[in-house]
PDB file of C-alpha atoms in Angstrom:
ATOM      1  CA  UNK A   1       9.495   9.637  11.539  1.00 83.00           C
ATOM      2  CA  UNK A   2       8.447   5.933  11.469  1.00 89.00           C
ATOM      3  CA  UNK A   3      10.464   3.783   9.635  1.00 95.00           C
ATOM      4  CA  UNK A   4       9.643  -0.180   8.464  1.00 97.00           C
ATOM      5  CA  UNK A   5      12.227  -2.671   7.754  1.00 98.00           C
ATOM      6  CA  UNK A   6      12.330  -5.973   5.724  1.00 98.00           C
ATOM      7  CA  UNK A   7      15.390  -7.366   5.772  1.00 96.00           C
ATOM      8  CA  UNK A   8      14.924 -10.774   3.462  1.00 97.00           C
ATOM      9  CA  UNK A   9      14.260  -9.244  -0.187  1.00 97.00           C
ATOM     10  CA  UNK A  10      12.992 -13.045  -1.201  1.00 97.00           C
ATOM     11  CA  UNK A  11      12.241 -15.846   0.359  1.00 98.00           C
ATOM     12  CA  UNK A  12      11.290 -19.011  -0.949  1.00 97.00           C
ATOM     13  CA  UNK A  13       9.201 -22.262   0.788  1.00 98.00           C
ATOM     14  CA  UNK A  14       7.862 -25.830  -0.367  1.00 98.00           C
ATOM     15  CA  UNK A  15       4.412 -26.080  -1.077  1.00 97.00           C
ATOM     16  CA  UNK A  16       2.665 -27.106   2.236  1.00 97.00           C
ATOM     17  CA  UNK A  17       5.772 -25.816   4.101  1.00 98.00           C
ATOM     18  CA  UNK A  18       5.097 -22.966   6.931  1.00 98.00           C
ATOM     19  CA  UNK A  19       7.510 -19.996   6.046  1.00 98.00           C
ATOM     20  CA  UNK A  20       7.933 -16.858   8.489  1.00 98.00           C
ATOM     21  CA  UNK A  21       8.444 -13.269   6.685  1.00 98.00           C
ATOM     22  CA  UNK A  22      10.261 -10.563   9.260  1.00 98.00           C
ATOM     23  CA  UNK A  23       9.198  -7.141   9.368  1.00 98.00           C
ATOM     24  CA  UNK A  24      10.802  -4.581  12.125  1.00 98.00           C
ATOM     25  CA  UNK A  25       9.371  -0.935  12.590  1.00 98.00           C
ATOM     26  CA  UNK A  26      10.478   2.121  14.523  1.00 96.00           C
ATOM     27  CA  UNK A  27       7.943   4.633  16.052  1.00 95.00           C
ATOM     28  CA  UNK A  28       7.747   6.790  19.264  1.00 93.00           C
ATOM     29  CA  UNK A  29       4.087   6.462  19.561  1.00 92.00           C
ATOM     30  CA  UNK A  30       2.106   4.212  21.737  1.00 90.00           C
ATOM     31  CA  UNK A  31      -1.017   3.672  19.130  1.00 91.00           C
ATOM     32  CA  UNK A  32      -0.981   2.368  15.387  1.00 94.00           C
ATOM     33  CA  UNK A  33      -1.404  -0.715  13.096  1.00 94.00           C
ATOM     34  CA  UNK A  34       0.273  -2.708  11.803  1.00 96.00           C
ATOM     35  CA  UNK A  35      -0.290  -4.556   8.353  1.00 96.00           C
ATOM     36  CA  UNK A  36       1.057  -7.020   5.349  1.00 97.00           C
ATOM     37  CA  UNK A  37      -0.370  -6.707   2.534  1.00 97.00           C
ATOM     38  CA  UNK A  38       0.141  -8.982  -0.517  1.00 97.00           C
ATOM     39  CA  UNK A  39       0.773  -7.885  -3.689  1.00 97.00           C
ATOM     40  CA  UNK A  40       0.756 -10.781  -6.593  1.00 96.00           C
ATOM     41  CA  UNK A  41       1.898 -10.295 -10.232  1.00 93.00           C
ATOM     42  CA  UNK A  42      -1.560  -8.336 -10.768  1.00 93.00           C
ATOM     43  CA  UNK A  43      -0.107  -5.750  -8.631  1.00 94.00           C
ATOM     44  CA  UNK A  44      -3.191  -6.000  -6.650  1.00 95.00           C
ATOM     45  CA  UNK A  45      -2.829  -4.467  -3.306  1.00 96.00           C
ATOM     46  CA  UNK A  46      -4.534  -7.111  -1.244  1.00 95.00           C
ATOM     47  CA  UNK A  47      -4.719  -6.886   2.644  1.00 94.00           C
ATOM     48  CA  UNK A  48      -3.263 -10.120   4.345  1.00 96.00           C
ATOM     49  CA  UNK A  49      -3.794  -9.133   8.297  1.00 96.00           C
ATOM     50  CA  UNK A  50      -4.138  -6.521  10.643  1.00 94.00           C
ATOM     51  CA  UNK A  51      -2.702  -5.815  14.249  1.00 95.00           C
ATOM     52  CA  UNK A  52      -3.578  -2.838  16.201  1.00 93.00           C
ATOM     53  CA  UNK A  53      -0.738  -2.351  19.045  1.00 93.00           C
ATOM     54  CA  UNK A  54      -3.388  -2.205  22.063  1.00 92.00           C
ATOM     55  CA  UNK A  55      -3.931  -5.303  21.531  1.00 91.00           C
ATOM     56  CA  UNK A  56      -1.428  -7.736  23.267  1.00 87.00           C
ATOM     57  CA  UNK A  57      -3.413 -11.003  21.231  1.00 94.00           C
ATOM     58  CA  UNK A  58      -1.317 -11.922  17.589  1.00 96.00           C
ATOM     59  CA  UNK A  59      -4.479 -11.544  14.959  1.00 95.00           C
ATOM     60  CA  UNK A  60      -5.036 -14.613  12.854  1.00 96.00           C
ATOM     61  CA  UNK A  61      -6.678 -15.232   9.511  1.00 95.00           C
ATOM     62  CA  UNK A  62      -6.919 -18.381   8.605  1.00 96.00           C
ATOM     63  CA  UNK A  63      -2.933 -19.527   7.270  1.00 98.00           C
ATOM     64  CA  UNK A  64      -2.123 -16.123   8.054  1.00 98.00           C
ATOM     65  CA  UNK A  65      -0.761 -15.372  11.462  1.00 98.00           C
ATOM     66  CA  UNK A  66       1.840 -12.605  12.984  1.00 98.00           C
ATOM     67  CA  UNK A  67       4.122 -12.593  16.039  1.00 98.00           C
ATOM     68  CA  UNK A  68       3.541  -8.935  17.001  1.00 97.00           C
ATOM     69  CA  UNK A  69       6.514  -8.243  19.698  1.00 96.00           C
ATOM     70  CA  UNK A  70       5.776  -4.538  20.980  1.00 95.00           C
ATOM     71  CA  UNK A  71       8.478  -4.027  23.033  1.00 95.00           C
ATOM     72  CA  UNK A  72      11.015  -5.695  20.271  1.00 96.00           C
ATOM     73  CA  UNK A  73       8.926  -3.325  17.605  1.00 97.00           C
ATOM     74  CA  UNK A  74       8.892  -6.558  15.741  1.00 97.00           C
ATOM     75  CA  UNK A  75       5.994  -7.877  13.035  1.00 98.00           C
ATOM     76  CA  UNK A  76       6.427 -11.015  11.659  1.00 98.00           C
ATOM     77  CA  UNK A  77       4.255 -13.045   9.333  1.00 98.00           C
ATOM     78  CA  UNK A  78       3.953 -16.916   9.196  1.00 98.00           C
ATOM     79  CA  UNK A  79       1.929 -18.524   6.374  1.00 98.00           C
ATOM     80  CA  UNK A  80       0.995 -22.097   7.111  1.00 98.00           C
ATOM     81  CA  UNK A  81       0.422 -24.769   4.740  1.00 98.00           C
ATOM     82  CA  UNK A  82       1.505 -22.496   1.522  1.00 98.00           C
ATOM     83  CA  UNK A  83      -0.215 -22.656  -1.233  1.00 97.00           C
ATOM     84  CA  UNK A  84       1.220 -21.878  -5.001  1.00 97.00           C
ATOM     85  CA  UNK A  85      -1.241 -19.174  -4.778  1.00 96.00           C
ATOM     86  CA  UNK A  86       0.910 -16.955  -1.768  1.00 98.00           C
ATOM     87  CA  UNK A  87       3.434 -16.860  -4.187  1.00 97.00           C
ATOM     88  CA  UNK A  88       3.872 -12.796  -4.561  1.00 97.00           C
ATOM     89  CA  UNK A  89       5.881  -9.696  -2.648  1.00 98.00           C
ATOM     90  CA  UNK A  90       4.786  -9.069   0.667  1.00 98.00           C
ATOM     91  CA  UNK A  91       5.089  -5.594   2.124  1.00 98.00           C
ATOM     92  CA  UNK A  92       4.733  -5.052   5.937  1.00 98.00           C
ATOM     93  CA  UNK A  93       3.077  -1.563   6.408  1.00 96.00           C
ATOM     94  CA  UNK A  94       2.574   1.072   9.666  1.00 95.00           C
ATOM     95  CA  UNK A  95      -0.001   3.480  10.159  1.00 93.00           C
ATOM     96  CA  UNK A  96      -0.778   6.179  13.194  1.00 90.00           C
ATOM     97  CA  UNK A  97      -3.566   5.579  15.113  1.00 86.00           C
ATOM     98  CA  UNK A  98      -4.350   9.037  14.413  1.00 81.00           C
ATOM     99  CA  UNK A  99      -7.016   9.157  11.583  1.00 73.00           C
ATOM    100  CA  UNK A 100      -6.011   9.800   7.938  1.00 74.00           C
ATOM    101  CA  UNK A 101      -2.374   9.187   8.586  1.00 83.00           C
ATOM    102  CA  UNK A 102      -0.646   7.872   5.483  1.00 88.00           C
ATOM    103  CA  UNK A 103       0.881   4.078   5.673  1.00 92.00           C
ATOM    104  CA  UNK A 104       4.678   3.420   5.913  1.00 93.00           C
ATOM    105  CA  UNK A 105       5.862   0.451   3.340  1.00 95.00           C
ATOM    106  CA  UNK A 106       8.785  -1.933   4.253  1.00 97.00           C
ATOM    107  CA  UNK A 107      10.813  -2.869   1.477  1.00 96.00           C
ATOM    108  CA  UNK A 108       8.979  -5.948   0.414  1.00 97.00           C
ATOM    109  CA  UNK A 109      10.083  -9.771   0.072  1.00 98.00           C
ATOM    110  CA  UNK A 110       9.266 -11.613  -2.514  1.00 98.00           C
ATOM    111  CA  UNK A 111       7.741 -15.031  -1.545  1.00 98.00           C
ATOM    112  CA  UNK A 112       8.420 -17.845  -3.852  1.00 98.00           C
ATOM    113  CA  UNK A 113       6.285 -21.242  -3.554  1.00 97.00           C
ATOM    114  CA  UNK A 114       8.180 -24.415  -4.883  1.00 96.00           C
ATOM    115  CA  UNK A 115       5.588 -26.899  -5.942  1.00 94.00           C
TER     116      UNK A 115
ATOM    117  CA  UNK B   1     -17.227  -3.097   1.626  1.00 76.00           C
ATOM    118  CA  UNK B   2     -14.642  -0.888   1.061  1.00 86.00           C
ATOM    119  CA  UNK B   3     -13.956  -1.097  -2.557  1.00 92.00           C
ATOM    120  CA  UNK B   4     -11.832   1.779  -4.113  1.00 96.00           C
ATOM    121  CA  UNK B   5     -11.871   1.579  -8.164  1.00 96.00           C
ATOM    122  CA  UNK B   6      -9.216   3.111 -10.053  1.00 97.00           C
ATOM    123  CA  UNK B   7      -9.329   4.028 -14.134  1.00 97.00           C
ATOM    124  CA  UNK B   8      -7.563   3.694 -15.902  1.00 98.00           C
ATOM    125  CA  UNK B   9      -5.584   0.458 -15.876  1.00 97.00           C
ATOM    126  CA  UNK B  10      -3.436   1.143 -18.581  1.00 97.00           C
ATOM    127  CA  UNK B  11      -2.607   4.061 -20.282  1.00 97.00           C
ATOM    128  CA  UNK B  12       0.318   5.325 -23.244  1.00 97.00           C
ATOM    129  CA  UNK B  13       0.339   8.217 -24.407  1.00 96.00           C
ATOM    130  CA  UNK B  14       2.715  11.027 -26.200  1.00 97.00           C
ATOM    131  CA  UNK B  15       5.385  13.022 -24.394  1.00 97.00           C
ATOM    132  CA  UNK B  16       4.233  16.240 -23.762  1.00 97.00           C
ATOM    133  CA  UNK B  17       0.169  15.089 -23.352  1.00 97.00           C
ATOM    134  CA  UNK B  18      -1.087  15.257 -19.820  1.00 97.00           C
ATOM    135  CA  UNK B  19      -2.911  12.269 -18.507  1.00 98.00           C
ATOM    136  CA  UNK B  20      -5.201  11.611 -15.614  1.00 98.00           C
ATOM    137  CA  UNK B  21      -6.250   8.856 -13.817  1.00 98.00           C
ATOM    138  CA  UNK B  22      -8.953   8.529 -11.836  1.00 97.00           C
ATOM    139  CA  UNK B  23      -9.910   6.433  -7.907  1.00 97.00           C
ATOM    140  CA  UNK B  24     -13.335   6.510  -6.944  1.00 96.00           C
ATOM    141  CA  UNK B  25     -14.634   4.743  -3.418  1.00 95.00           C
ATOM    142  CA  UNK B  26     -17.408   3.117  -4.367  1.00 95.00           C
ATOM    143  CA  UNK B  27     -19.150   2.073  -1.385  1.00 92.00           C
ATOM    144  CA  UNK B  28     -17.810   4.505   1.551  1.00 93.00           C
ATOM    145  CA  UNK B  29     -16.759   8.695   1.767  1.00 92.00           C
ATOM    146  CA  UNK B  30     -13.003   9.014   1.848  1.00 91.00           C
ATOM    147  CA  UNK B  31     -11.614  12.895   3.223  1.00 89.00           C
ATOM    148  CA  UNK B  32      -8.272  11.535   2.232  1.00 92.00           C
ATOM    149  CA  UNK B  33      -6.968   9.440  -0.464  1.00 95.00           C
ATOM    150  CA  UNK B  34      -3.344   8.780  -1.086  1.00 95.00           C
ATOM    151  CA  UNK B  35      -1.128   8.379  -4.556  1.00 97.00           C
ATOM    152  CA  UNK B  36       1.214   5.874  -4.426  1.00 97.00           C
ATOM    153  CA  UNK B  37       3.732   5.362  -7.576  1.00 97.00           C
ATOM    154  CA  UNK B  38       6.021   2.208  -7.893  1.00 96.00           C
ATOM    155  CA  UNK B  39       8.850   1.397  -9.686  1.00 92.00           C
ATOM    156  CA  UNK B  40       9.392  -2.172 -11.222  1.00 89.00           C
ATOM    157  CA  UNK B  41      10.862  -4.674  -8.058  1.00 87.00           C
ATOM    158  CA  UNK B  42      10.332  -2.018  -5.371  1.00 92.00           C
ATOM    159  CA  UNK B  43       8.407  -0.956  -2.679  1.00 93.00           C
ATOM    160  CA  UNK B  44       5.040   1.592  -2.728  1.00 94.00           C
ATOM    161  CA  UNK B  45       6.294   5.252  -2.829  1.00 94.00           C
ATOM    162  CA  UNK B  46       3.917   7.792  -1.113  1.00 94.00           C
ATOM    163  CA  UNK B  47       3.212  10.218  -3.983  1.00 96.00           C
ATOM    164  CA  UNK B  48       0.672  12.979  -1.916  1.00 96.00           C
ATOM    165  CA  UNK B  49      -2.324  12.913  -0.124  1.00 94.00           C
ATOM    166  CA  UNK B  50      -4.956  14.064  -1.336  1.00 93.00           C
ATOM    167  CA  UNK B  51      -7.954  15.701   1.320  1.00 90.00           C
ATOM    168  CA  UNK B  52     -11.647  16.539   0.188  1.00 89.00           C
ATOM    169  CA  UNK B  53     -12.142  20.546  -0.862  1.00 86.00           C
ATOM    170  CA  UNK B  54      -8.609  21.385   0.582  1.00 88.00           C
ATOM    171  CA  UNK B  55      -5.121  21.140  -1.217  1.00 90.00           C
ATOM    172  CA  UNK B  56      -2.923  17.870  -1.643  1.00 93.00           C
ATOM    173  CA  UNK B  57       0.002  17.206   0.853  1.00 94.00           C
ATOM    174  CA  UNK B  58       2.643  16.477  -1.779  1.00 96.00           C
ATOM    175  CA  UNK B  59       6.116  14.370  -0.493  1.00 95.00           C
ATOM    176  CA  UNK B  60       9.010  16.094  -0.703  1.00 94.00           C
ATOM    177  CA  UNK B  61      11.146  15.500  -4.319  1.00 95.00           C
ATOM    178  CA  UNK B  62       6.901  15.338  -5.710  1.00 96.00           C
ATOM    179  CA  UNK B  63       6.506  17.964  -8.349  1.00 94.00           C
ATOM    180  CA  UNK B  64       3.086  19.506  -7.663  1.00 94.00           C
ATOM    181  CA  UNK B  65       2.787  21.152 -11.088  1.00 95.00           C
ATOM    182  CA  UNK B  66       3.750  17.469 -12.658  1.00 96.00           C
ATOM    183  CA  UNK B  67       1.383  15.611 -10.462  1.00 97.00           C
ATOM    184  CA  UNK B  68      -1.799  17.897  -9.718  1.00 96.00           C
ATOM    185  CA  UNK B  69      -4.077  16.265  -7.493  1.00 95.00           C
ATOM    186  CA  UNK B  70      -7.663  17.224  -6.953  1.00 93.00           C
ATOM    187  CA  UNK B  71     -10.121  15.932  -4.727  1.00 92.00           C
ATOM    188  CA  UNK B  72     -13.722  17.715  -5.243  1.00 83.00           C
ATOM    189  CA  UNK B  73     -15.527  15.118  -3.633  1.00 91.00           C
ATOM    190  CA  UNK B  74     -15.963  12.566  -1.115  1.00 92.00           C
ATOM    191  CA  UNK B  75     -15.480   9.851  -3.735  1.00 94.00           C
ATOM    192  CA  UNK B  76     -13.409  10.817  -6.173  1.00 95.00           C
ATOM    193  CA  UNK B  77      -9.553  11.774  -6.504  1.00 96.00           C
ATOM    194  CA  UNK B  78      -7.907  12.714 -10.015  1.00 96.00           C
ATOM    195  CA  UNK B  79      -4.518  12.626 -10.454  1.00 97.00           C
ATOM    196  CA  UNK B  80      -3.071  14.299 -13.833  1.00 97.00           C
ATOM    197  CA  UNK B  81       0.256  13.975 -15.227  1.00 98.00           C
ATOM    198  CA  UNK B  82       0.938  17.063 -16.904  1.00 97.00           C
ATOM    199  CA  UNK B  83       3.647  17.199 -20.146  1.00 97.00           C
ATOM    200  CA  UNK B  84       4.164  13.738 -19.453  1.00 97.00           C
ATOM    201  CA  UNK B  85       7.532  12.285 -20.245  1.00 96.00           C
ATOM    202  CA  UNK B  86       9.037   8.648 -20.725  1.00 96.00           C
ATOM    203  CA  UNK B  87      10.866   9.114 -16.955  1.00 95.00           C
ATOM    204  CA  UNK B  88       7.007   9.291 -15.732  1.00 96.00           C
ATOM    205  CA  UNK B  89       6.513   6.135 -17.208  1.00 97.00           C
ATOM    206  CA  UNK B  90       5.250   3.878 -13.694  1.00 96.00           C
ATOM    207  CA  UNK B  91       2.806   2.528 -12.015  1.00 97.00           C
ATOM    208  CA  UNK B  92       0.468   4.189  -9.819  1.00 98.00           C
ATOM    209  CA  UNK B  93      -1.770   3.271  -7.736  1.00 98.00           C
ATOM    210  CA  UNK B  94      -4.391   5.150  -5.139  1.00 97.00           C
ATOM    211  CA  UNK B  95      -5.334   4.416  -1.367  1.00 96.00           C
ATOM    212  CA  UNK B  96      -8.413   5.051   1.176  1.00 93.00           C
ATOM    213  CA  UNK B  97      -9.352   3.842   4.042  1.00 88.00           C
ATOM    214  CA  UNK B  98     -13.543   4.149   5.540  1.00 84.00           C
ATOM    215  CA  UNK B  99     -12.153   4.998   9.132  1.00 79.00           C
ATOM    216  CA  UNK B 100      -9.728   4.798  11.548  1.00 70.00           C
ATOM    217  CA  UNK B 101      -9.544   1.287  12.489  1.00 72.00           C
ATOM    218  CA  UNK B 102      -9.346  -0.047   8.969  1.00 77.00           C
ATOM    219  CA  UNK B 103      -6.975  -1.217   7.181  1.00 81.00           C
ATOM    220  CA  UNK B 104      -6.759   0.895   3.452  1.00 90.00           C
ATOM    221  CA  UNK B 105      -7.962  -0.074   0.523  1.00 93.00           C
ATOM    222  CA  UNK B 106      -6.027  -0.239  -3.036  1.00 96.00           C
ATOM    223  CA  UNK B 107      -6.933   0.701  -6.125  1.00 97.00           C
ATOM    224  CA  UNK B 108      -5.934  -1.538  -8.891  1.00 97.00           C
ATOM    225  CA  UNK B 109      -3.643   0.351 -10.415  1.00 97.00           C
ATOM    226  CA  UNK B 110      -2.780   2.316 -13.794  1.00 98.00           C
ATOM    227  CA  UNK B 111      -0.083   1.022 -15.941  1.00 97.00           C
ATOM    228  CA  UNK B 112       1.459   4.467 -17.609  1.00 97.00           C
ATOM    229  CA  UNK B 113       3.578   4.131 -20.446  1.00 97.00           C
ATOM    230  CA  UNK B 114       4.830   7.677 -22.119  1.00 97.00           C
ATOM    231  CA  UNK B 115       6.121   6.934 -25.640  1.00 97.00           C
TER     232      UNK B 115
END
């Protein structure tokens, strides 16, 4: 079964400050995703990024960028320039490349923005 | 695209009542949906999934006759807490995705509070 880790339950950064969230996964396959989603006090499940393991190129969106380490089975997320507004828990996520496979939560760390 | 709606957001009601909550995906077909519940502080746990015209998957520990699941259609997942008590008291929250190489989509979550 695949398992996701997050070892740092919190994790705090100045406003404007780049901060890098870990994430670690174990799987025997060769195809899946990879995700963080962001979940702010609304509860909101919000989608942050995306990585699918073909591809050997870290995805970016915008502030939002990962260091995706195959090999290493490693997934971490660095927010640039935070804003008071990335202040919420973060939960890296697995899925199977095979369709309607359920996702696989990490632990979550909660991301705290110092103004 | 790929907007999955979830009602109610809040609900209390009286031990014993049954309650069910509803996730709709509003703009795409989803065969399979999941149910997520979540404790205060802690991660997503992976309640069932629920397929189109078949039975739910339930997790082990996941009482089906507590949590029955039905999924008539391609938009539209119900999840009922039968003889609810204050221990089911959580937050839940439903999950689809349109295909294979997306990332899911939340639901915004009900709020259930057994008094």
């Amino acid at each position: 079964a695949q398992t996701v880790t997050q070892s740092q339950p919190e994790m705090s950064v100045q406003e404007a400050e780049t901060v890098t969230l870990s994430c670690t996964y174990d799987t025997s396959e060769s195809d899946y995703y990879l995700f963080w989603y962001k979940q702010p006090p609304s509860r909101q499940m919000i989608l942050v990024i995306r990585q699918e393991a073909y591809k050997q190129q870290n995805a970016t969106e915008n502030r939002f960028s990962v260091n995706f380490q195959k090999a290493a089975k490693s997934f971490s997320l660095k927010i640039s320039d935070s804003q008071l507004g990335d202040a919420a828990m973060y939960f890296c996520a697995y899925r199977s490349a095979v369709w309607g496979q359920k996702l696989v939560f990490g632990q979550g760390t909660r991301l705290t923005i110092n103004p | 695209g790929a907007v999955v709606s979830q009602h109610p957001s809040r609900v209390i009601c009286k031990s014993g009542t049954s309650v069910k909550i509803e996730c709709r995906s509003l703009d795409f077909q989803a065969t399979t949906m999941f149910w997520y519940r979540q404790f205060p502080k802690q991660s997503l746990m992976l309640m069932a999934t629920s397929n189109e015209g078949s039975k739910a998957t339930y997790e082990q520990g996941v009482e089906k006759d507590k949590f029955l699941i039905n999924h008539a259609s391609l938009t539209l997942s119900t999840l009922t807490v039968t003889s609810a008590h204050p221990e089911d008291s959580s937050f839940y929250i439903c999950s689809a995705s349109p295909r294979a190489d997306y990332g899911y989509t939340f639901g915004s979550g009900t709020r259930l509070t057994v008094v």
